[in-house]
CSV table of C-alpha atoms in Angstrom, one decimal:
chain,number,residue,atom,x,y,z
S,1,MET,CA,-1.3,76.4,2.5
S,2,ILE,CA,1.8,74.3,3.1
S,3,VAL,CA,4.5,75.5,5.6
S,4,LEU,CA,8.0,74.0,5.7
S,5,GLU,CA,9.3,74.7,9.2
S,6,PRO,CA,13.1,74.4,9.2
S,7,LEU,CA,14.6,71.9,11.6
S,8,SER,CA,18.3,71.9,10.7
S,9,HIS,CA,18.7,75.7,10.2
S,10,PRO,CA,15.9,77.5,12.2
S,11,GLU,CA,17.5,80.8,11.3
S,12,LEU,CA,16.4,80.4,7.7
S,13,GLY,CA,12.7,80.9,8.6
S,14,ALA,CA,9.7,79.0,7.4
S,15,ILE,CA,8.8,78.5,3.8
S,16,HIS,CA,5.1,79.3,3.0
S,17,ILE,CA,3.7,77.6,-0.1
S,18,HIS,CA,0.6,79.1,-1.6
S,19,ASP,CA,0.6,77.8,-5.1
S,20,ASN,CA,-0.3,74.3,-6.3
S,21,LEU,CA,3.4,73.7,-7.4
S,22,PHE,CA,6.6,74.6,-5.6
S,23,ALA,CA,10.0,74.1,-7.0
S,24,ILE,CA,12.9,72.9,-4.9
S,25,GLY,CA,16.4,73.5,-6.2
S,26,ARG,CA,19.6,75.4,-5.3
S,27,THR,CA,18.8,78.2,-7.8
S,28,GLU,CA,15.1,78.4,-6.9
S,29,PRO,CA,13.8,80.9,-4.3
S,30,PRO,CA,14.3,80.9,-1.4
S,31,PHE,CA,17.1,78.4,-1.6
S,32,ASP,CA,19.1,80.7,-4.0
S,33,GLY,CA,19.5,83.1,-1.1
S,34,TYR,CA,21.0,80.6,1.4
S,35,ALA,CA,24.7,80.2,2.1
S,36,PRO,CA,26.5,78.1,-0.5
S,37,GLU,CA,27.5,75.4,2.1
S,38,ILE,CA,23.8,75.0,3.1
S,39,VAL,CA,22.5,74.3,-0.4
S,40,ALA,CA,25.6,72.5,-1.7
S,41,ASP,CA,23.7,69.1,-1.6
S,42,LEU,CA,20.8,70.4,-3.5
S,43,SER,CA,20.5,69.8,-7.3
S,44,ARG,CA,19.4,72.5,-9.6
S,45,ARG,CA,16.2,70.5,-10.3
S,46,HIS,CA,15.9,68.7,-7.0
S,47,ALA,CA,12.3,68.1,-6.2
S,48,ARG,CA,8.7,69.5,-6.5
S,49,VAL,CA,6.0,69.8,-3.9
S,50,PHE,CA,2.5,70.0,-5.4
S,51,CYS,CA,-1.2,69.8,-4.5
S,52,GLU,CA,-3.8,67.8,-6.2
S,53,ASN,CA,-7.4,66.8,-5.3
S,54,GLY,CA,-6.9,68.0,-1.7
S,55,ALA,CA,-3.7,66.1,-1.1
S,56,VAL,CA,-0.1,67.2,-0.9
S,57,TYR,CA,2.7,65.3,-2.8
S,58,LEU,CA,6.4,65.3,-3.1
S,59,ALA,CA,8.3,64.2,-6.2
S,60,ASP,CA,12.1,63.8,-6.3
S,61,LEU,CA,13.5,64.7,-9.7
S,62,ASP,CA,16.3,62.2,-9.7
S,63,SER,CA,18.4,64.5,-7.5
S,64,LYS,CA,22.0,63.6,-6.9
S,65,ASN,CA,21.9,63.6,-3.1
S,66,GLY,CA,18.3,62.5,-2.7
S,67,THR,CA,15.1,63.4,-0.8
S,68,THR,CA,13.6,61.7,2.2
S,69,VAL,CA,10.3,61.7,4.0
S,70,ASN,CA,10.4,60.5,7.6
S,71,GLY,CA,13.8,59.0,6.9
S,72,SER,CA,12.8,57.0,3.9
S,73,ALA,CA,14.3,57.8,0.5
S,74,VAL,CA,11.9,59.1,-2.2
S,75,LYS,CA,13.5,57.8,-5.4
S,76,ARG,CA,11.6,57.3,-8.7
S,77,ALA,CA,8.3,57.6,-6.8
S,78,ILE,CA,5.7,60.0,-5.6
S,79,ALA,CA,5.3,60.4,-1.8
S,80,THR,CA,2.3,61.8,0.0
S,81,LEU,CA,3.0,64.5,2.5
S,82,HIS,CA,1.0,64.8,5.7
S,83,ASP,CA,0.9,67.3,8.5
S,84,GLY,CA,3.9,66.6,10.8
S,85,ASP,CA,6.0,64.7,8.3
S,86,GLN,CA,9.8,65.4,8.3
S,87,LEU,CA,11.2,66.3,4.9
S,88,GLY,CA,14.9,65.9,4.2
S,89,LEU,CA,16.7,67.6,1.2
S,90,GLY,CA,20.2,66.2,0.7
S,91,SER,CA,22.1,66.0,4.0
S,92,ALA,CA,22.0,69.6,5.2
S,93,LEU,CA,18.3,70.7,5.0
S,94,SER,CA,15.4,69.2,6.9
S,95,TYR,CA,11.9,70.6,7.5
S,96,ARG,CA,8.7,69.8,9.4
S,97,VAL,CA,5.7,69.8,7.1
S,98,GLN,CA,2.7,71.8,8.3
S,99,VAL,CA,-0.6,71.7,6.3
S,100,GLU,CA,-2.7,74.7,7.2
S,101,GLN,CA,-6.1,76.0,6.1
S,102,ALA,CA,-5.3,79.1,4.0
S,103,ALA,CA,-7.3,82.3,4.2
S,104,ALA,CA,-9.5,83.0,1.2
S,105,ALA,CA,-7.4,84.5,-1.5
S,106,PRO,CA,-8.5,87.8,-3.2
S,107,GLN,CA,-10.4,87.3,-6.4
S,108,PRO,CA,-8.3,88.0,-9.5
S,109,GLN,CA,-9.3,90.8,-11.9
S,110,ALA,CA,-9.4,88.3,-14.7
S,111,ARG,CA,-9.4,84.5,-15.1
S,112,LEU,CA,-7.6,82.6,-17.8
S,113,LEU,CA,-10.2,80.6,-19.8
S,114,GLY,CA,-7.8,79.0,-22.2
S,115,LEU,CA,-4.4,79.1,-23.9
S,116,SER,CA,-3.9,78.6,-27.6
S,117,LEU,CA,-0.7,77.4,-29.2
S,118,VAL,CA,-0.9,78.5,-32.9
S,119,PRO,CA,1.8,77.0,-35.2
S,120,GLU,CA,4.3,79.6,-36.4
S,121,HIS,CA,4.8,77.6,-39.6
S,122,ARG,CA,1.4,76.4,-40.8
S,123,GLU,CA,2.9,75.0,-44.0
S,124,LEU,CA,4.5,72.2,-41.9
S,125,GLY,CA,1.0,70.7,-41.4
S,126,LEU,CA,0.9,71.3,-37.6
S,127,GLN,CA,-2.4,71.8,-35.8
S,128,ALA,CA,-3.2,74.5,-33.4
S,129,ILE,CA,-3.5,73.3,-29.8
S,130,VAL,CA,-6.2,74.8,-27.4
S,131,VAL,CA,-5.6,74.1,-23.7
S,132,SER,CA,-8.6,74.8,-21.4
S,133,GLU,CA,-7.3,73.0,-18.3
S,134,PHE,CA,-3.9,72.9,-16.6
S,135,PRO,CA,-1.3,71.5,-16.1
S,136,PHE,CA,-0.7,70.5,-19.8
S,137,LEU,CA,2.0,68.0,-20.5
S,138,VAL,CA,4.0,68.3,-23.7
S,139,SER,CA,4.9,64.7,-24.7
S,140,LYS,CA,5.8,62.8,-27.8
S,141,ALA,CA,3.4,60.1,-26.6
S,142,ASP,CA,0.4,62.4,-26.2
S,143,ASP,CA,-2.1,62.6,-29.0
S,144,ALA,CA,-1.5,66.4,-29.5
S,145,PHE,CA,2.0,65.5,-30.8
S,146,ALA,CA,1.8,61.7,-31.5
S,147,ARG,CA,-0.5,62.4,-34.4
S,148,TYR,CA,2.6,63.4,-36.4
S,149,LYS,CA,4.3,60.0,-35.9
S,150,GLN,CA,3.5,58.9,-39.5
S,151,ALA,CA,4.0,62.2,-41.3
S,152,THR,CA,7.2,63.4,-39.6
S,153,PRO,CA,8.6,60.7,-37.3
S,154,GLU,CA,12.1,62.3,-37.3
S,155,GLN,CA,10.7,65.6,-36.0
S,156,LEU,CA,8.6,63.9,-33.4
S,157,ASN,CA,11.6,62.2,-32.0
S,158,TYR,CA,13.1,65.5,-31.0
S,159,LEU,CA,10.4,65.6,-28.3
S,160,SER,CA,10.8,63.7,-25.0
S,161,ARG,CA,8.1,61.6,-23.4
S,162,ARG,CA,8.0,64.1,-20.6
S,163,HIS,CA,9.3,67.2,-22.4
S,164,ALA,CA,7.8,70.2,-20.7
S,165,HIS,CA,4.6,71.3,-19.0
S,166,ILE,CA,2.5,74.4,-18.9
S,167,PHE,CA,0.9,75.2,-15.5
S,168,LEU,CA,-0.8,78.0,-13.6
S,169,LYS,CA,1.0,79.9,-10.8
S,170,GLY,CA,-0.9,82.8,-9.2
S,171,GLY,CA,-3.4,82.5,-12.1
S,172,LEU,CA,-0.8,83.1,-14.7
S,173,PRO,CA,0.6,80.5,-17.2
S,174,PHE,CA,4.2,79.2,-16.8
S,175,VAL,CA,6.2,76.8,-18.8
S,176,GLU,CA,8.9,74.5,-17.4
S,177,ASP,CA,11.2,72.2,-19.2
S,178,LEU,CA,11.3,68.7,-17.6
S,179,GLY,CA,14.9,67.9,-18.4
S,180,SER,CA,14.2,67.2,-22.1
S,181,THR,CA,17.1,66.1,-24.4
S,182,ASN,CA,16.5,68.7,-27.0
S,183,GLY,CA,15.2,71.6,-24.9
S,184,THR,CA,12.3,74.0,-24.6
S,185,PHE,CA,12.6,77.6,-26.0
S,186,VAL,CA,10.8,80.8,-25.3
S,187,ASN,CA,11.4,83.6,-27.8
S,188,GLY,CA,14.5,81.7,-29.0
S,189,ALA,CA,16.1,81.3,-25.6
S,190,ARG,CA,16.5,77.8,-24.2
S,191,LEU,CA,15.1,77.3,-20.8
S,192,SER,CA,17.3,76.2,-18.0
S,193,GLU,CA,16.0,74.6,-14.8
S,194,HIS,CA,13.5,77.4,-14.1
S,195,ALA,CA,9.9,77.8,-15.0
S,196,VAL,CA,9.2,81.1,-16.8
S,197,ALA,CA,6.0,83.0,-17.2
S,198,LEU,CA,4.3,83.0,-20.6
S,199,HIS,CA,2.9,86.2,-22.2
S,200,GLU,CA,0.6,87.0,-25.1
S,201,GLY,CA,2.5,86.6,-28.3
S,202,ASP,CA,5.5,84.6,-26.9
S,203,LEU,CA,7.1,82.2,-29.3
S,204,LEU,CA,7.2,78.8,-27.7
S,205,GLY,CA,9.3,76.0,-29.2
S,206,PHE,CA,9.8,72.3,-28.2
S,207,GLY,CA,12.8,70.3,-29.3
S,208,GLY,CA,14.1,72.6,-32.1
S,209,HIS,CA,12.7,74.5,-35.1
S,210,HIS,CA,9.7,72.3,-36.0
S,211,PHE,CA,7.2,72.4,-33.1
S,212,VAL,CA,7.2,76.2,-32.7
S,213,TYR,CA,4.0,78.0,-31.6
S,214,ARG,CA,2.7,81.5,-30.9
S,215,VAL,CA,1.0,81.8,-27.5
S,216,SER,CA,-2.5,83.4,-27.5
S,217,MET,CA,-4.6,83.6,-24.3
S,218,GLN,CA,-8.3,83.9,-23.6
S,219,TRP,CA,-9.3,85.8,-20.5
S,220,GLU,CA,-12.6,86.3,-18.8
S,221,ALA,CA,-12.6,89.9,-17.5
S,222,ARG,CA,-14.6,91.0,-14.6
S,223,ALA,CA,-17.3,93.3,-16.1
S,224,PRO,CA,-18.1,96.6,-14.4
S,225,ASP,CA,-21.8,95.9,-14.7
S,226,PRO,CA,-22.5,92.7,-12.7
S,227,THR,CA,-25.5,91.9,-15.0
S,228,LEU,CA,-23.6,92.4,-18.2
S,229,THR,CA,-20.9,90.1,-19.4
S,230,ARG,CA,-18.4,90.7,-22.2
S,231,ILE,CA,-16.0,88.0,-23.1
S,232,GLY,CA,-13.0,89.0,-25.2
S,233,VAL,CA,-9.8,87.5,-26.4
S,234,VAL,CA,-6.7,89.7,-26.0
S,235,PRO,CA,-5.6,89.9,-28.7
S,236,ALA,CA,-7.9,88.2,-31.2
S,237,PRO,CA,-6.9,84.8,-32.5
S,238,VAL,CA,-4.4,84.7,-35.3
S,239,PRO,CA,-6.5,85.4,-38.5
S,240,ASP,CA,-5.1,82.5,-40.6
S,241,ALA,CA,-5.4,79.9,-37.8
S,242,ASP,CA,-7.6,77.1,-39.3
S,243,ALA,CA,-10.1,76.0,-36.7
S,244,ASP,CA,-10.6,72.8,-38.7
S,245,LYS,CA,-7.1,71.8,-37.8
S,246,THR,CA,-7.1,72.4,-34.1
S,247,THR,CA,-6.4,70.0,-31.3
S,248,PHE,CA,-8.5,70.7,-28.2
S,249,VAL,CA,-7.0,69.5,-24.9
S,250,ALA,CA,-10.1,69.3,-22.8
S,251,ALA,CA,-8.7,67.1,-20.0
S,252,ALA,CA,-5.7,68.2,-17.9
S,253,ASP,CA,-2.8,66.0,-17.3
S,254,SER,CA,-2.1,65.2,-13.6
S,255,PHE,CA,0.9,66.5,-11.8
S,256,LEU,CA,1.1,62.9,-10.5
S,257,ASP,CA,1.7,61.8,-14.1
S,258,ILE,CA,4.0,64.7,-15.0
S,259,PHE,CA,6.4,64.1,-12.2
S,260,CYS,CA,6.6,60.3,-12.4
S,261,VAL,CA,10.1,59.5,-13.5
S,262,ASP,CA,10.3,58.3,-17.1
S,263,GLN,CA,11.8,54.8,-17.3
S,264,ALA,CA,12.2,54.9,-21.1
S,265,PRO,CA,15.7,54.6,-22.4
S,266,ALA,CA,17.4,57.9,-23.0
S,267,GLN,CA,18.0,57.2,-26.7
S,268,ASP,CA,14.3,57.1,-27.2
S,269,ASP,CA,14.3,60.9,-27.0
S,270,ALA,CA,17.0,61.3,-29.7
S,271,PRO,CA,16.3,61.6,-33.4
S,272,ASP,CA,16.0,58.3,-35.2
S,273,ALA,CA,19.0,57.3,-37.3
S,274,VAL,CA,18.2,57.5,-41.1
S,275,PRO,CA,19.8,54.6,-42.9
S,276,VAL,CA,21.9,55.5,-45.9
S,277,GLN,CA,21.2,53.6,-49.1
S,278,ASP,CA,23.6,53.0,-51.9
S,279,SER,CA,21.7,53.6,-55.1
S,280,GLU,CA,24.1,51.5,-57.2
S,281,ALA,CA,24.4,48.6,-54.7
S,282,ALA,CA,21.2,46.9,-55.5
S,283,GLN,CA,19.2,46.4,-58.7
S,284,PRO,CA,15.4,46.0,-58.5
S,285,GLN,CA,15.4,42.2,-58.6
S,286,ASP,CA,18.1,42.0,-56.0
S,287,GLN,CA,16.0,44.3,-53.8
S,288,ALA,CA,13.0,42.0,-54.2
S,289,ASP,CA,15.2,39.0,-53.3
S,290,SER,CA,16.6,40.8,-50.3
S,291,PHE,CA,13.1,41.9,-49.2
S,292,ALA,CA,11.8,38.3,-49.5
S,293,ALA,CA,14.8,36.9,-47.5
S,294,GLN,CA,14.2,39.5,-44.8
S,295,LEU,CA,10.5,38.8,-44.7
S,296,LEU,CA,11.1,35.0,-44.4
S,297,ALA,CA,13.7,35.5,-41.8
S,298,ALA,CA,11.2,37.6,-39.8
S,299,LEU,CA,8.7,34.8,-40.2
S,300,GLY,CA,11.2,32.3,-38.8
S,301,VAL,CA,12.1,30.5,-42.1
S,302,LYS,CA,15.8,29.6,-42.0
S,303,GLY,CA,18.2,28.4,-44.5
S,304,VAL,CA,19.6,29.6,-47.9
S,305,LEU,CA,17.0,30.5,-50.5
S,306,GLY,CA,17.6,29.7,-54.2
S,307,SER,CA,17.3,32.5,-56.6
S,308,ARG,CA,14.1,31.3,-58.2
S,309,ARG,CA,12.5,30.5,-54.9
S,310,ALA,CA,13.5,33.9,-53.5
S,311,ARG,CA,12.0,35.6,-56.6
S,312,LEU,CA,8.7,33.8,-56.2
S,313,TRP,CA,8.6,34.7,-52.5
S,314,GLY,CA,9.7,38.3,-53.4
S,315,GLY,CA,6.8,38.6,-55.9
S,316,GLY,CA,4.3,37.4,-53.3
S,317,ALA,CA,5.7,39.7,-50.7
S,318,LEU,CA,5.5,42.7,-53.0
S,319,LEU,CA,1.8,41.7,-53.8
S,320,LEU,CA,1.2,41.5,-50.1
S,321,ALA,CA,2.7,44.9,-49.6
S,322,LEU,CA,0.5,46.4,-52.3
S,323,LEU,CA,-2.6,44.8,-50.7
S,324,LEU,CA,-1.5,46.2,-47.3
S,325,GLY,CA,-1.0,49.7,-48.8
S,326,TRP,CA,-4.4,49.6,-50.4
S,327,SER,CA,-5.9,48.6,-47.1
S,328,LEU,CA,-4.2,51.4,-45.3
S,329,TRP,CA,-5.4,53.8,-47.9
S,330,ARG,CA,-9.0,52.6,-47.5
S,331,VAL,CA,-8.7,52.9,-43.7
S,332,GLY,CA,-7.9,56.7,-44.0
S,333,ALA,CA,-10.6,57.3,-46.7
S,334,PRO,CA,-13.3,58.7,-44.3
S,335,GLU,CA,-10.9,61.2,-42.8
S,336,ARG,CA,-9.9,62.4,-46.3
S,337,GLU,CA,-13.5,62.7,-47.4
S,338,VAL,CA,-14.5,64.7,-44.3
S,339,GLN,CA,-11.5,66.9,-44.7
S,340,ALA,CA,-12.3,67.6,-48.3
S,341,LEU,CA,-15.9,68.5,-47.5
S,342,LEU,CA,-14.7,70.8,-44.7
S,343,ASP,CA,-12.3,72.5,-47.1
S,344,SER,CA,-15.1,73.1,-49.6
S,345,GLY,CA,-17.4,74.5,-47.0
S,346,ALA,CA,-19.9,71.6,-47.1
S,347,TYR,CA,-20.1,71.4,-43.3
S,348,ALA,CA,-23.4,69.7,-43.0
S,349,ARG,CA,-22.4,66.9,-45.4
S,350,ALA,CA,-19.1,66.6,-43.6
S,351,ALA,CA,-20.8,66.2,-40.2
S,352,ALA,CA,-23.1,63.4,-41.7
S,353,VAL,CA,-20.2,61.5,-43.2
S,354,ALA,CA,-18.1,61.8,-40.0
S,355,SER,CA,-21.0,60.5,-37.9
S,356,GLY,CA,-21.6,57.5,-40.2
S,357,ALA,CA,-17.9,56.7,-40.2
S,358,LEU,CA,-17.6,57.0,-36.4
S,359,ALA,CA,-20.4,54.4,-36.0
S,360,ASP,CA,-17.9,51.9,-37.4
S,361,ASP,CA,-14.7,53.4,-35.9
S,362,PRO,CA,-15.7,55.2,-32.7
S,363,GLY,CA,-12.2,55.4,-31.4
S,364,ASN,CA,-10.8,57.3,-34.4
S,365,VAL,CA,-9.4,60.5,-32.7
S,366,ARG,CA,-8.7,62.2,-36.0
S,367,LEU,CA,-12.2,61.6,-37.3
S,368,ARG,CA,-13.7,62.8,-34.0
S,369,SER,CA,-11.8,66.1,-34.3
S,370,LEU,CA,-13.0,66.6,-37.9
S,371,GLY,CA,-16.5,65.7,-37.0
S,372,THR,CA,-16.6,68.2,-34.1
S,373,ALA,CA,-15.4,71.0,-36.5
S,374,ALA,CA,-18.0,70.0,-39.1
S,375,LEU,CA,-20.9,69.7,-36.7
S,376,LEU,CA,-20.3,73.1,-35.0
S,377,LYS,CA,-19.6,74.9,-38.2
S,378,ALA,CA,-22.7,73.5,-39.8
S,379,TYR,CA,-25.2,74.1,-37.0
S,380,LEU,CA,-23.9,76.8,-34.6
S,381,PRO,CA,-24.6,79.9,-36.9
S,382,ALA,CA,-28.2,78.9,-37.5
S,383,TRP,CA,-28.7,78.0,-33.8
S,384,MET,CA,-27.4,81.4,-32.7
S,385,ALA,CA,-29.6,83.2,-35.2
S,386,SER,CA,-32.6,81.3,-34.0
S,387,LEU,CA,-31.8,82.0,-30.3
S,388,LYS,CA,-31.4,85.7,-31.0
S,389,ALA,CA,-34.7,85.8,-32.9
S,390,HIS,CA,-36.5,84.0,-30.0
S,391,GLN,CA,-37.3,81.1,-32.3
S,392,PHE,CA,-36.8,78.6,-29.5
S,393,ALA,CA,-38.6,75.7,-31.2
S,394,ARG,CA,-36.3,76.0,-34.2
S,395,ALA,CA,-33.2,76.2,-32.0
S,396,ALA,CA,-34.3,73.1,-30.1
S,397,GLY,CA,-34.8,71.3,-33.4
S,398,LEU,CA,-31.3,72.1,-34.5
S,399,VAL,CA,-29.9,70.8,-31.1
S,400,ALA,CA,-31.9,67.6,-31.7
S,401,ASN,CA,-30.3,67.1,-35.1
S,402,MET,CA,-26.9,67.8,-33.6
S,403,LYS,CA,-27.5,65.2,-30.8
S,404,LEU,CA,-28.4,62.6,-33.4
S,405,LEU,CA,-25.2,63.2,-35.4
S,406,ALA,CA,-23.1,63.3,-32.2
S,407,ARG,CA,-24.4,60.0,-30.8
S,408,HIS,CA,-21.2,58.1,-31.8
S,409,ASP,CA,-18.8,60.7,-30.2
S,410,PRO,CA,-19.0,61.1,-26.4
S,411,GLU,CA,-16.8,64.2,-26.5
S,412,LEU,CA,-19.6,66.0,-28.3
S,413,THR,CA,-22.2,65.2,-25.7
S,414,PRO,CA,-21.3,68.1,-23.3
S,415,LEU,CA,-21.2,70.6,-26.1
S,416,VAL,CA,-24.6,69.6,-27.4
S,417,GLY,CA,-25.8,69.6,-23.7
S,418,GLU,CA,-24.5,73.2,-23.3
S,419,LEU,CA,-26.6,74.3,-26.3
S,420,GLU,CA,-29.7,72.5,-25.0
S,421,TRP,CA,-29.3,74.2,-21.6
S,422,MET,CA,-28.9,77.6,-23.2
S,423,VAL,CA,-32.1,77.2,-25.2
S,424,ARG,CA,-34.0,76.3,-22.0
S,425,LEU,CA,-32.5,79.3,-20.2
S,426,GLU,CA,-33.3,81.9,-22.9
S,427,SER,CA,-36.8,80.4,-23.4
S,428,PHE,CA,-37.5,80.8,-19.7
S,429,VAL,CA,-36.1,84.3,-19.7
S,430,ALA,CA,-38.3,85.4,-22.6
S,431,ALA,CA,-41.4,83.8,-21.2
S,432,ARG,CA,-41.1,85.7,-17.9
S,433,GLY,CA,-40.6,89.0,-19.7
S,434,GLY,CA,-36.9,89.3,-19.3
S,435,ALA,CA,-34.2,88.3,-16.8
S,436,GLN,CA,-34.7,91.3,-14.5
S,437,ALA,CA,-38.5,91.2,-14.5
S,438,PRO,CA,-40.1,91.1,-11.0
S,439,LEU,CA,-40.7,87.7,-9.4
S,440,ARG,CA,-44.2,86.4,-10.3
S,441,GLY,CA,-44.6,84.1,-7.3
S,442,PRO,CA,-43.1,81.1,-5.6
S,443,ALA,CA,-43.1,79.0,-8.7
S,444,ASP,CA,-41.1,81.6,-10.6
S,445,ALA,CA,-38.6,81.8,-7.7
S,446,ALA,CA,-38.2,78.1,-7.6
S,447,ALA,CA,-37.6,77.9,-11.4
S,448,ILE,CA,-34.9,80.6,-11.1
S,449,ALA,CA,-33.3,78.8,-8.1
S,450,GLN,CA,-33.1,75.6,-10.2
S,451,ILE,CA,-31.4,77.4,-13.1
S,452,LEU,CA,-28.9,79.0,-10.8
S,453,LYS,CA,-28.1,75.7,-9.1
S,454,GLN,CA,-27.5,74.0,-12.4
S,455,TRP,CA,-25.1,76.9,-13.4
S,456,GLU,CA,-23.2,76.6,-10.1
S,457,ASP,CA,-23.1,72.8,-10.1
S,458,ASP,CA,-21.8,72.6,-13.7
S,459,ASN,CA,-19.8,75.8,-13.9
S,460,GLU,CA,-16.5,74.2,-15.0
S,461,ALA,CA,-18.3,72.2,-17.7
S,462,HIS,CA,-20.0,75.4,-19.0
S,463,GLN,CA,-16.5,77.1,-19.2
S,464,ARG,CA,-14.9,74.1,-21.1
S,465,ALA,CA,-17.8,73.9,-23.6
S,466,PHE,CA,-17.6,77.7,-24.2
S,467,VAL,CA,-13.8,77.6,-24.9
S,468,THR,CA,-14.2,74.7,-27.3
S,469,MET,CA,-17.1,76.1,-29.3
S,470,ALA,CA,-15.9,79.7,-29.4
S,471,SER,CA,-12.6,78.4,-30.8
S,472,TYR,CA,-14.4,76.7,-33.7
S,473,VAL,CA,-17.0,79.5,-34.2
S,474,PRO,CA,-15.8,82.7,-32.6
S,475,ALA,CA,-19.2,84.4,-32.8
S,476,PHE,CA,-20.5,81.9,-30.1
S,477,ARG,CA,-18.6,84.1,-27.6
S,478,ASP,CA,-21.4,86.7,-27.9
S,479,ALA,CA,-24.2,84.2,-27.4
S,480,TYR,CA,-22.5,82.8,-24.4
S,481,ALA,CA,-21.9,86.2,-22.9
S,482,ASP,CA,-25.7,87.0,-23.3
S,483,ALA,CA,-26.6,83.8,-21.5
S,484,LEU,CA,-24.1,84.6,-18.7
S,485,SER,CA,-25.6,88.1,-18.4
S,486,ASP,CA,-29.1,86.6,-18.0
S,487,VAL,CA,-27.9,84.2,-15.3
S,488,ARG,CA,-26.5,87.2,-13.3
S,489,LYS,CA,-29.7,89.2,-13.8
S,490,LEU,CA,-31.8,86.2,-12.6
S,491,ALA,CA,-29.6,86.0,-9.5
S,492,LEU,CA,-30.4,89.7,-8.8
S,493,ALA,CA,-34.1,89.1,-9.5
S,494,LYS,CA,-34.2,86.2,-7.1
S,495,GLY,CA,-33.2,88.5,-4.3
S,496,GLN,CA,-36.4,90.5,-4.7
S,497,GLU,CA,-39.7,89.9,-2.9
S,498,PRO,CA,-42.0,87.9,-5.1
S,499,ASN,CA,-45.0,89.7,-6.5
S,500,GLU,CA,-48.4,88.2,-6.7
S,501,PRO,CA,-49.1,86.2,-9.9
S,502,ILE,CA,-50.3,88.4,-12.7
S,503,THR,CA,-53.6,87.4,-14.1
S,504,PRO,CA,-54.4,88.2,-17.8
């Protein structure tokens, strides 16, 4: 917990900060309740205090009258706050920073596992976005949106480099506009300087009418029975959302990155100008001559070109353009083939083609996304059926095949590892006669302890893998819930006194 103890106006009382992000501005609480003359120097979006990796930071948001730490101005930079530092906001407000150990917070009734942004207009070719970690930065430079640079560059330019961000406050998702040029909209209303809470079904738009999404949330509810886990989505995902065209944001953006001041020119956020062409001003040959002249000028060739020479160069340039176009078409051929196989339901073939193509182009993000969809759709249903039927050898064989196809995509490694771990867990549970069977001796207790330790050590990785795989194959939610129930039952069994080994 961070406490800001007032120095300039002790009568205002201390500010206690419990969340990872605290907004400072004259219209933000508690500053909005202060006398006007006290907050006159504060900007509406003045600064932010936030916590990350155990440290406390301060970011000035290009405020008019500035922010200081121990008398030094914080301008276009991030400052680390320590216990005892003096924080100045404008000329009228100053505080002593106190970093205290907070009491354990009560456990929430439910935890947000993930948030999906489902395109409102699928016909525009937008992909759904699944966010499993927070904060999430909305940016024209991030792959979740930069992927549209070739298809709709004019729409992409309505987004800013630091447009908005979605973060958790008190366990609930909030969205805040970061001073973008073209705005952030919730249910049609443009956000001002305040962050607002997001709710199930809200319509969230960035920069206008193109990037508009319906909000859907995944919650993990606390089950009444501590040994039985049911994981549900409230409400269910949009029926016509295509999981093959979903962007999974598995890594959170840092508050440190989000609140770094963008040095890019302001006009970079505005829509690109579209040149107007006069259809009668240039005939085809003149266009070729002009193209050749421009190409030569770009290559550094100076002087006036004769008509014949220009036409020769123009013909060569056009041939070069055709060759480049053919090369670009060839570059995108694997993605088109995998997409076509996915569309036809040939998931196993699509996974094999994607794996082979990634061997030559391992950094192809689009191909990775398609390959993930193909691999999970091809193998997860059979894997779940094998696990449910206690055919553990077959389930392990399917995982081995997946591991072979996933060897060129490091993002698939934790997903395959999760399935491998679940096979070992369910195999162990079946061999001992059930998760709640009495302990059979010290070896049994040690094996259970090892399983529980693996679960606790990698808990966040388990959750991320679940969110990703359940989004591609919703039925995986039930298999994961069964595994989680068995983990909890093993934890209860571990607390029993071990029985003597049972001899046949």
